[in-house]
Amino acid sequence: MFNIDNNDTITAIATPPGIGAIAIIRISGKLSFKIIDLIFQPIDKTLKTLKSRRIYLGYIYYQNTLIDKVLINIFKSPNSYTGEDIIEISCHGSIFIQNKILELIINNGARLATRGEFTFRAFKNGKLDLYQVESLLDLFNSENELDHNLALNNLRGEVSRIIKNLRKKILNLNTILEFGIDFEDEYLNKKNLRVFNKLLGNIINHIKYLINSFQLGLLFKEGIAIAIIGKPNVGKSTLFNFLLKYDRSIVSNQSGTTINYIEENLYLDGIKYRLIDNAGLKKKTRNKLELKGIKKTIENIKKAEIIMYLTDKINTKYLQIQRYYKYFFKKEIIFIINKCDLLKNKIKRQSSPILISAKYGIGINYLLDQIKSLSERFITNNKKTIITKVRHYEELKKALFQLNKMKENIQIGIEPDILSLLLKEANYSLDKIIGTITNEEILFNIFDSFCVGK
Ligand SMILES: Nc1nc2c(ncn2[C@@H]2O[C@H](COP(=O)(O)OP(=O)(O)OP(=O)(O)O)[C@@H](O)[C@H]2O)c(=O)[nH]1
Ligand SMILES: [Mg+2]
């Protein structure tokens, strides 16, 4: 880990290691311009000074030997990613060229940056708060469109703004209390108390909302679970394989082929799902293996957000079955009649129950539409404020705890200076989320997850 107080000039290769068409080498710090003057010769020999936010073409020389023809990007402090003077050199992507230029920069006074050090400087210089830094990591790691959108919103500072706003509101409450400490008698008369409680309630509700959004965030990260269930041999594994587009689960005409469940990720329109193929459900069995399989199926039903109930016959009881899962398990259910290719009387296709043939891929689009429309219920309109990190969730819970304690203490007339302490504790937790207050261990953990050059 780098020293927090360092402000020397740092450099690193910002593109992935190895050979590429081009590579980018970054320099950030006070010596950036001095170093580039020493190693770079612009094609335009009349050029006197390098201007910010401009690109220049030229040559890099190493002891009078030409190394490469490069482009350099100039960003003058404070208008740069780190807030310092930054120069980015785009060179050809050979490992020899990259290392030679890096060596040259280091020989002229820069130091090799450690993991995340450029971003740390952006944090230190107030370009990003800690919440945004963590969102940047999420952006790098995002696997699907929804993850990407969430991370981008957070990087833009949506949640940070809300947290800062809450902090301000808590500080306002504290001002009222401190006013009370100075004028001890009747510091919270009836009218003041009503206003005070209203403000406090408003803050508590907002924090609760953020805490609840964590579950939703987890759901997006882990994927919406869909359990495929039904009696044995109805084609559950065939449907599972068809949706995954490869033969993951064993299919056979023998009843009881799937003994234990199988789970795989599925992406639809940028949303992550966890598709679970289960052992068939039977009303009566004494077979120990089958009983175990059924037990697991029931566990999966409880875990899943959406149930796909499959049958291979026209089932007149489908409304009852649908109600059963909806009310007993509190799940969204899609009722599907499979093997429609075998139906003698062709029934007009209807949306519920959905008629499909998992073997021949008939009616699958209807099924996918239904999955997407059910998923929309999980995706609230307020996608922008979703908490996705355990660290933030824990701090918000701590803040909520202090504020709830405060609410109880007001009612029993506790002294304002004690109440004020609770408010300070709550704000301390919020500060830790955005990094106004932090400790080296948290910083180390966060910045160590970055790569060198970021
Ligand atoms: N004609 C027809 N046959 C199908 C269709 N879907 C599945 N089958 C056949 O039905 C049989 C059972 O399919 P599976 O996918 O193994 O059924 P399952 O529900 O997973 O069965 P268990 O794992 O035993 O509970 C296989 O012979 C499949 O080829 C379909 O749409 N049409
Ligand atoms: Mg099966």
Coordinates of C-alpha atoms and ligand atoms in Angstrom, one line a residue:
M1 CA 0.0 0.0 0.0
F2 CA 1.2 3.5 -0.8
N3 CA 1.8 6.1 1.8
I4 CA -1.3 8.3 2.2
D5 CA 0.7 11.5 2.4
N6 CA 2.9 10.8 -0.7
N7 CA 2.6 13.5 -3.3
D8 CA 5.5 12.6 -5.5
T9 CA 5.1 11.9 -9.2
I10 CA 3.8 8.5 -10.1
T11 CA 3.7 6.5 -13.4
A12 CA 2.3 3.2 -14.6
I13 CA 1.1 1.4 -17.7
A14 CA -2.6 1.8 -17.7
T15 CA -3.5 -0.8 -20.4
P16 CA -3.6 -4.6 -19.7
P17 CA -0.2 -6.3 -19.5
G18 CA 1.0 -7.9 -22.7
I19 CA 1.2 -7.0 -26.4
G20 CA -1.6 -4.8 -27.8
A21 CA -2.2 -2.5 -30.8
I22 CA -1.4 0.4 -28.5
A23 CA -0.6 0.9 -24.8
I24 CA -1.1 3.9 -22.5
I25 CA 1.4 5.0 -20.0
R26 CA 0.2 7.5 -17.4
I27 CA 2.2 10.1 -15.4
S28 CA 0.6 12.1 -12.6
G29 CA 2.2 14.7 -10.3
K30 CA 4.3 17.8 -10.2
L31 CA 7.1 16.5 -12.3
S32 CA 4.9 15.3 -15.2
F33 CA 5.6 18.3 -17.5
K34 CA 9.3 18.3 -16.6
I35 CA 9.6 14.6 -17.5
I36 CA 7.7 14.9 -20.7
D37 CA 9.9 17.9 -21.8
L38 CA 13.0 15.7 -21.3
I39 CA 11.8 12.6 -23.2
F40 CA 9.4 13.8 -25.8
Q41 CA 10.1 15.8 -29.0
P42 CA 7.0 17.1 -30.8
I43 CA 6.7 16.7 -34.5
D44 CA 5.9 20.4 -34.7
K45 CA 9.3 21.8 -33.8
T46 CA 7.9 25.4 -33.4
L47 CA 5.8 24.2 -30.5
K48 CA 6.8 26.1 -27.3
T49 CA 4.3 25.0 -24.6
L50 CA 2.0 22.1 -24.2
K51 CA -1.6 23.1 -23.6
S52 CA -4.1 21.3 -21.4
R53 CA -6.6 18.9 -23.0
R54 CA -4.7 18.8 -26.2
I55 CA -3.1 15.8 -28.0
Y56 CA 0.4 16.1 -29.5
L57 CA 2.2 13.8 -31.9
G58 CA 6.0 13.3 -31.5
Y59 CA 8.9 11.0 -30.7
I60 CA 10.2 9.5 -27.5
Y61 CA 14.0 9.2 -27.4
Y62 CA 16.1 7.1 -25.0
Q63 CA 19.7 8.4 -24.9
N64 CA 19.4 9.7 -28.5
T65 CA 17.9 6.4 -29.7
L66 CA 14.4 6.7 -31.1
I67 CA 12.0 4.4 -29.1
D68 CA 8.6 5.2 -30.6
K69 CA 6.4 7.6 -32.4
V70 CA 3.6 8.5 -29.8
L71 CA 0.6 10.6 -29.0
I72 CA 0.5 12.4 -25.7
N73 CA -2.6 13.7 -23.9
I74 CA -2.2 16.7 -21.6
F75 CA -4.3 17.4 -18.6
K76 CA -3.3 20.3 -16.4
S77 CA -4.1 20.4 -12.7
P78 CA -6.8 20.7 -11.3
N79 CA -8.7 19.6 -14.4
S80 CA -7.6 16.0 -14.5
Y81 CA -8.6 12.6 -13.2
T82 CA -6.3 12.9 -10.2
G83 CA -6.5 16.6 -9.8
E84 CA -2.7 16.8 -10.5
D85 CA -0.9 17.4 -13.8
I86 CA -1.4 14.2 -15.9
I87 CA 0.2 13.1 -19.1
E88 CA -0.9 10.0 -20.9
I89 CA 1.4 8.6 -23.6
S90 CA -0.2 6.4 -26.2
C91 CA 2.6 4.3 -27.7
H92 CA 2.7 1.2 -29.8
G93 CA 1.8 -1.9 -27.8
S94 CA 5.1 -3.9 -27.8
I95 CA 6.3 -4.9 -24.4
F96 CA 9.8 -3.6 -25.2
I97 CA 8.4 -0.1 -26.1
Q98 CA 6.1 0.0 -23.0
N99 CA 8.9 -1.0 -20.6
K100 CA 11.5 1.3 -22.2
I101 CA 9.2 4.3 -21.9
L102 CA 8.3 3.4 -18.4
E103 CA 12.0 3.1 -17.5
L104 CA 12.7 6.4 -19.0
I105 CA 10.0 8.2 -17.0
I106 CA 11.2 6.6 -13.8
N107 CA 14.8 7.5 -14.6
N108 CA 13.7 11.1 -14.9
G109 CA 12.1 11.3 -11.4
A110 CA 8.8 9.5 -11.3
R111 CA 8.0 6.4 -9.1
L112 CA 6.1 3.3 -10.2
A113 CA 2.5 3.7 -8.9
T114 CA 1.0 1.0 -6.7
R115 CA -2.5 -0.5 -7.1
G116 CA -5.2 2.2 -7.3
E117 CA -2.8 5.0 -6.5
F118 CA -4.1 7.3 -9.4
T119 CA -7.7 6.8 -8.1
F120 CA -6.5 7.4 -4.5
R121 CA -5.1 10.7 -5.6
A122 CA -8.4 11.6 -7.2
F123 CA -10.1 10.7 -3.8
K124 CA -7.5 12.7 -1.8
N125 CA -7.9 15.7 -4.1
G126 CA -11.7 15.6 -3.8
K127 CA -12.4 14.5 -7.4
L128 CA -14.3 11.4 -6.2
D129 CA -15.7 10.4 -2.8
L130 CA -15.2 7.0 -1.3
Y131 CA -18.6 5.8 -2.4
Q132 CA -17.8 6.8 -6.0
V133 CA -14.4 5.1 -5.8
E134 CA -16.2 1.9 -4.8
S135 CA -18.7 2.4 -7.6
L136 CA -15.8 2.7 -10.0
L137 CA -14.7 -0.8 -9.0
D138 CA -18.2 -2.0 -9.5
L139 CA -18.1 -0.5 -13.0
F140 CA -14.9 -2.5 -13.9
N141 CA -16.4 -5.7 -12.5
S142 CA -19.9 -5.3 -14.0
E143 CA -21.0 -8.3 -15.9
N144 CA -24.3 -7.2 -17.2
E145 CA -26.2 -4.1 -18.3
L146 CA -28.0 -3.6 -15.0
D147 CA -24.8 -3.9 -12.9
H148 CA -23.3 -1.4 -15.3
N149 CA -26.1 1.1 -15.1
L150 CA -26.2 0.9 -11.3
A151 CA -22.4 1.4 -11.0
L152 CA -22.5 4.3 -13.5
N153 CA -25.3 6.0 -11.6
N154 CA -23.4 5.7 -8.3
L155 CA -20.2 6.9 -10.0
R156 CA -22.1 10.0 -11.1
G157 CA -22.7 10.6 -7.4
E158 CA -26.4 9.8 -7.0
V159 CA -26.1 7.9 -3.6
S160 CA -23.3 10.3 -2.5
R161 CA -25.6 13.2 -2.9
I162 CA -28.3 11.5 -0.9
I163 CA -25.9 10.7 1.9
K164 CA -24.5 14.2 2.0
N165 CA -28.0 15.5 2.1
L166 CA -28.8 13.3 5.1
R167 CA -25.7 14.4 6.8
K168 CA -26.7 18.0 6.4
K169 CA -30.2 17.3 7.8
I170 CA -28.6 15.5 10.8
L171 CA -26.3 18.5 11.4
N172 CA -29.4 20.8 11.3
L173 CA -31.0 18.7 14.1
N174 CA -27.8 18.9 16.0
T175 CA -27.9 22.7 15.7
I176 CA -31.4 22.7 17.3
L177 CA -30.1 20.5 20.1
E178 CA -27.0 22.6 20.7
F179 CA -29.2 25.6 20.9
G180 CA -31.1 23.7 23.6
I181 CA -27.9 23.0 25.5
D182 CA -27.3 26.7 25.8
F183 CA -30.8 27.5 26.9
E184 CA -31.4 24.6 29.1
D185 CA -35.0 25.3 30.2
E186 CA -37.7 24.0 27.8
Y187 CA -35.1 23.3 25.1
L188 CA -37.7 21.3 23.3
N189 CA -41.1 22.7 23.9
K190 CA -44.1 21.0 22.4
K191 CA -44.0 22.9 19.2
N192 CA -40.3 22.4 18.7
L193 CA -40.6 18.8 19.6
R194 CA -43.1 18.2 16.9
V195 CA -40.9 19.8 14.3
F196 CA -37.9 18.0 15.6
N197 CA -39.6 14.6 15.5
K198 CA -40.8 15.2 12.0
L199 CA -37.4 16.0 10.8
L200 CA -35.9 13.0 12.6
G201 CA -38.7 10.7 11.2
N202 CA -37.9 11.9 7.7
I203 CA -34.2 11.1 8.1
I204 CA -35.0 7.6 9.6
N205 CA -37.3 6.8 6.7
H206 CA -34.8 7.7 4.1
I207 CA -32.1 5.6 5.8
K208 CA -34.5 2.7 6.0
Y209 CA -35.2 3.1 2.3
L210 CA -31.5 2.8 1.5
I211 CA -31.1 -0.2 3.8
N212 CA -34.0 -1.9 2.1
S213 CA -32.5 -1.2 -1.3
F214 CA -29.6 -3.4 -0.3
Q215 CA -31.7 -6.5 -0.7
L216 CA -32.7 -5.3 -4.2
G217 CA -29.0 -4.6 -5.0
L218 CA -28.1 -8.1 -3.9
L219 CA -30.8 -9.5 -6.1
F220 CA -29.3 -7.8 -9.1
K221 CA -25.8 -8.9 -8.2
E222 CA -26.6 -12.5 -7.5
G223 CA -29.4 -12.8 -10.1
I224 CA -33.1 -13.3 -9.9
A225 CA -33.7 -17.0 -9.0
I226 CA -36.1 -19.0 -11.2
A227 CA -36.9 -22.5 -10.1
I228 CA -38.2 -24.9 -12.7
I229 CA -40.5 -27.3 -11.0
G230 CA -43.2 -29.9 -11.8
K231 CA -43.9 -33.6 -11.8
P232 CA -41.2 -36.0 -13.0
N233 CA -40.7 -36.4 -16.8
V234 CA -42.6 -33.3 -17.8
G235 CA -39.5 -31.8 -19.6
K236 CA -38.0 -29.5 -16.9
S237 CA -34.4 -30.4 -17.8
T238 CA -35.2 -30.1 -21.5
L239 CA -36.5 -26.5 -20.9
F240 CA -33.5 -25.7 -18.7
N241 CA -31.1 -26.8 -21.5
F242 CA -33.1 -25.0 -24.1
L243 CA -32.9 -21.7 -22.2
L244 CA -29.2 -22.1 -21.5
K245 CA -28.6 -23.1 -25.1
Y246 CA -26.5 -26.1 -24.2
D247 CA -27.1 -29.6 -22.8
R248 CA -26.3 -28.9 -19.1
S249 CA -28.8 -31.2 -17.5
I250 CA -29.4 -34.9 -18.3
V251 CA -32.6 -35.5 -20.2
S252 CA -34.2 -38.9 -20.6
N253 CA -37.7 -40.5 -20.9
Q254 CA -37.2 -42.2 -17.5
S255 CA -39.0 -40.6 -14.7
G256 CA -36.7 -39.3 -11.9
T257 CA -33.7 -38.4 -14.1
T258 CA -32.8 -35.3 -12.2
I259 CA -31.9 -36.4 -8.7
N260 CA -30.3 -33.2 -7.4
Y261 CA -30.9 -29.7 -8.6
I262 CA -28.6 -27.8 -11.0
E263 CA -28.2 -24.1 -11.1
E264 CA -26.8 -21.9 -13.9
N265 CA -26.6 -18.2 -14.7
L266 CA -28.8 -16.9 -17.5
Y267 CA -28.7 -13.3 -18.9
L268 CA -31.8 -11.8 -20.5
D269 CA -31.8 -8.2 -21.7
G270 CA -28.9 -7.4 -19.4
I271 CA -30.5 -8.8 -16.3
K272 CA -28.9 -11.7 -14.5
Y273 CA -31.0 -14.8 -13.5
R274 CA -30.2 -18.0 -11.7
L275 CA -32.0 -20.8 -13.4
I276 CA -32.5 -23.9 -11.2
D277 CA -33.5 -27.3 -12.7
N278 CA -35.1 -29.4 -9.9
A279 CA -35.9 -33.0 -9.2
G280 CA -39.5 -33.8 -10.1
L281 CA -42.2 -33.4 -7.4
K282 CA -44.2 -36.5 -6.4
K283 CA -47.0 -36.8 -3.9
K284 CA -46.0 -40.2 -2.7
T285 CA -42.6 -41.9 -2.6
R286 CA -40.6 -43.9 -0.1
N287 CA -37.4 -43.8 -2.1
K288 CA -34.9 -42.0 0.1
L289 CA -33.1 -40.5 -2.8
E290 CA -36.3 -39.1 -4.3
L291 CA -37.4 -37.8 -0.9
K292 CA -34.0 -35.9 -0.6
G293 CA -34.5 -34.5 -4.1
I294 CA -38.0 -33.3 -3.3
K295 CA -36.8 -31.7 -0.1
K296 CA -34.2 -29.7 -2.1
T297 CA -36.8 -28.7 -4.6
I298 CA -38.9 -27.3 -1.8
E299 CA -35.9 -25.4 -0.4
N300 CA -35.3 -24.0 -3.9
I301 CA -39.0 -22.9 -4.2
K302 CA -38.5 -20.9 -1.0
K303 CA -35.3 -19.4 -2.2
A304 CA -36.6 -18.4 -5.7
E305 CA -38.2 -15.2 -6.8
I306 CA -40.0 -16.8 -9.7
I307 CA -41.4 -20.3 -10.1
M308 CA -41.9 -21.9 -13.5
Y309 CA -44.4 -24.7 -13.0
L310 CA -44.2 -27.2 -15.8
T311 CA -46.8 -29.8 -16.8
D312 CA -47.1 -31.9 -19.9
K313 CA -50.9 -32.1 -19.9
I314 CA -53.7 -29.7 -20.4
N315 CA -54.3 -29.0 -16.7
T316 CA -57.7 -27.6 -15.7
K317 CA -56.4 -27.0 -12.2
Y318 CA -53.8 -24.5 -13.2
L319 CA -55.5 -21.6 -11.4
Q320 CA -55.5 -23.5 -8.1
I321 CA -51.9 -24.4 -8.5
Q322 CA -51.0 -20.8 -9.3
R323 CA -52.9 -19.5 -6.3
Y324 CA -51.3 -22.1 -4.1
Y325 CA -47.7 -21.0 -4.9
K326 CA -48.7 -17.3 -4.9
Y327 CA -50.3 -17.4 -1.4
F328 CA -48.5 -20.3 0.3
F329 CA -45.0 -19.5 -0.9
K330 CA -45.6 -15.8 -1.8
K331 CA -43.9 -16.4 -5.2
E332 CA -44.6 -15.2 -8.7
I333 CA -45.5 -18.2 -10.8
I334 CA -45.5 -18.9 -14.5
F335 CA -47.7 -21.9 -15.4
I336 CA -46.4 -23.7 -18.5
I337 CA -47.8 -26.6 -20.5
N338 CA -44.9 -28.4 -22.2
K339 CA -44.9 -30.8 -25.1
C340 CA -47.5 -28.9 -27.1
D341 CA -46.1 -30.5 -30.2
L342 CA -47.8 -33.7 -29.0
L343 CA -51.3 -32.1 -28.5
K344 CA -53.8 -33.6 -30.9
N345 CA -56.2 -30.7 -30.9
K346 CA -54.2 -27.6 -31.6
I347 CA -55.3 -25.1 -28.9
K348 CA -55.1 -21.4 -29.7
R349 CA -52.0 -20.1 -28.0
Q350 CA -52.8 -18.1 -24.8
S351 CA -50.6 -16.3 -22.5
S352 CA -51.6 -18.2 -19.3
P353 CA -51.0 -21.0 -19.1
I354 CA -48.2 -20.7 -21.6
L355 CA -48.0 -23.5 -24.2
I356 CA -44.5 -24.5 -25.2
S357 CA -42.4 -27.3 -26.6
A358 CA -39.1 -27.2 -24.9
K359 CA -37.8 -29.9 -27.2
Y360 CA -38.7 -28.0 -30.4
G361 CA -38.4 -24.5 -29.1
I362 CA -42.1 -23.6 -29.7
G363 CA -43.6 -20.7 -27.6
I364 CA -40.4 -19.9 -25.9
N365 CA -40.6 -16.2 -26.8
Y366 CA -43.9 -16.0 -24.9
L367 CA -42.2 -17.5 -21.9
L368 CA -39.3 -15.1 -22.1
D369 CA -41.7 -12.1 -22.3
Q370 CA -43.4 -13.4 -19.2
I371 CA -40.1 -13.7 -17.3
K372 CA -39.1 -10.2 -18.3
S373 CA -42.4 -8.7 -17.3
L374 CA -42.4 -10.4 -13.9
S375 CA -38.8 -9.3 -13.3
E376 CA -39.8 -5.7 -13.8
R377 CA -41.6 -5.8 -10.5
F378 CA -38.3 -6.3 -8.8
I379 CA -36.7 -3.4 -10.7
T380 CA -38.1 -0.4 -9.0
N381 CA -38.4 2.9 -10.8
N382 CA -35.8 4.2 -8.5
K383 CA -32.9 2.2 -9.8
K384 CA -30.6 5.1 -9.1
T385 CA -30.4 4.7 -5.3
I386 CA -29.5 1.1 -4.7
I387 CA -27.0 0.2 -2.1
T388 CA -24.8 -2.7 -3.3
K389 CA -22.0 -2.9 -0.8
V390 CA -22.1 -4.7 2.6
R391 CA -19.8 -1.9 4.1
H392 CA -22.4 0.8 3.2
Y393 CA -25.3 -1.4 4.4
E394 CA -23.6 -2.0 7.8
E395 CA -22.8 1.7 8.3
L396 CA -26.4 2.7 7.4
K397 CA -27.7 0.1 9.9
K398 CA -25.4 1.7 12.6
A399 CA -26.7 5.2 11.7
L400 CA -30.3 3.9 11.9
F401 CA -29.6 2.3 15.3
Q402 CA -28.4 5.6 16.7
L403 CA -31.3 7.6 15.3
N404 CA -33.9 5.1 16.6
K405 CA -32.2 5.2 20.0
M406 CA -32.4 9.0 19.8
K407 CA -36.2 8.8 19.1
E408 CA -36.7 6.7 22.2
N409 CA -34.5 9.0 24.3
I410 CA -36.4 12.1 23.3
Q411 CA -39.6 10.6 24.5
I412 CA -38.2 9.9 27.9
G413 CA -36.7 13.4 28.1
I414 CA -33.0 12.6 28.0
E415 CA -30.6 15.6 28.2
P416 CA -29.8 17.3 24.9
D417 CA -26.1 16.8 25.2
I418 CA -26.5 13.0 25.2
L419 CA -28.9 13.2 22.2
S420 CA -26.4 15.3 20.4
L421 CA -23.8 12.5 20.9
L422 CA -26.2 10.0 19.2
L423 CA -26.6 12.4 16.2
K424 CA -22.8 12.7 16.0
E425 CA -22.5 8.9 16.0
A426 CA -25.0 8.6 13.2
N427 CA -23.2 11.2 11.1
Y428 CA -19.9 9.4 11.8
S429 CA -21.3 6.3 10.0
L430 CA -22.5 8.4 7.1
D431 CA -19.1 10.0 6.9
K432 CA -17.5 6.7 6.7
I433 CA -19.6 5.7 3.7
I434 CA -18.4 8.7 1.6
G435 CA -15.0 8.7 3.1
T436 CA -15.0 12.1 4.9
I437 CA -13.8 10.1 7.8
T438 CA -12.0 6.9 7.2
N439 CA -9.2 4.8 8.5
E440 CA -6.2 3.4 6.6
E441 CA -7.4 -0.2 6.8
I442 CA -10.6 0.6 4.9
L443 CA -8.7 2.6 2.3
F444 CA -6.1 -0.2 1.9
N445 CA -8.9 -2.8 1.3
I446 CA -10.7 -0.6 -1.2
F447 CA -7.7 0.7 -3.2
D448 CA -5.9 -2.6 -3.2
S449 CA -8.8 -4.1 -5.3
F450 CA -7.8 -1.8 -8.2
C451 CA -5.1 -2.7 -10.7
V452 CA -1.8 -0.8 -11.1
G453 CA -2.4 2.1 -13.5
K454 CA -5.9 3.0 -12.3
Ligands
LIG1 N1 -42.4 -34.4 -27.6 C1 -41.8 -33.7 -26.7 N2 -41.0 -34.4 -25.8 C2 -40.4 -33.6 -24.8 C3 -40.5 -32.2 -24.7 N3 -39.8 -31.8 -23.7 C4 -39.3 -32.9 -23.1 N4 -39.6 -34.0 -23.8 C5 -39.2 -35.4 -23.5 O1 -39.7 -35.7 -22.2 C6 -38.8 -36.6 -21.6 C7 -38.4 -36.1 -20.2 O2 -37.7 -34.9 -20.3 P1 -36.8 -34.3 -19.2 O3 -36.4 -33.0 -19.6 O4 -35.8 -35.3 -18.8 O5 -37.9 -34.2 -18.0 P2 -37.7 -33.8 -16.5 O6 -39.0 -33.0 -16.1 O7 -36.5 -33.1 -16.3 O8 -37.7 -35.2 -15.8 P3 -37.2 -35.6 -14.3 O9 -35.8 -35.0 -14.2 O10 -37.2 -37.0 -14.4 O11 -38.1 -35.0 -13.3 C8 -37.6 -36.7 -22.5 O12 -37.7 -37.9 -23.2 C9 -37.7 -35.5 -23.4 O13 -37.1 -35.7 -24.7 C10 -41.3 -31.6 -25.7 O14 -41.5 -30.4 -25.8 N5 -41.9 -32.4 -26.7
MG2 MG -34.8 -33.5 -15.2

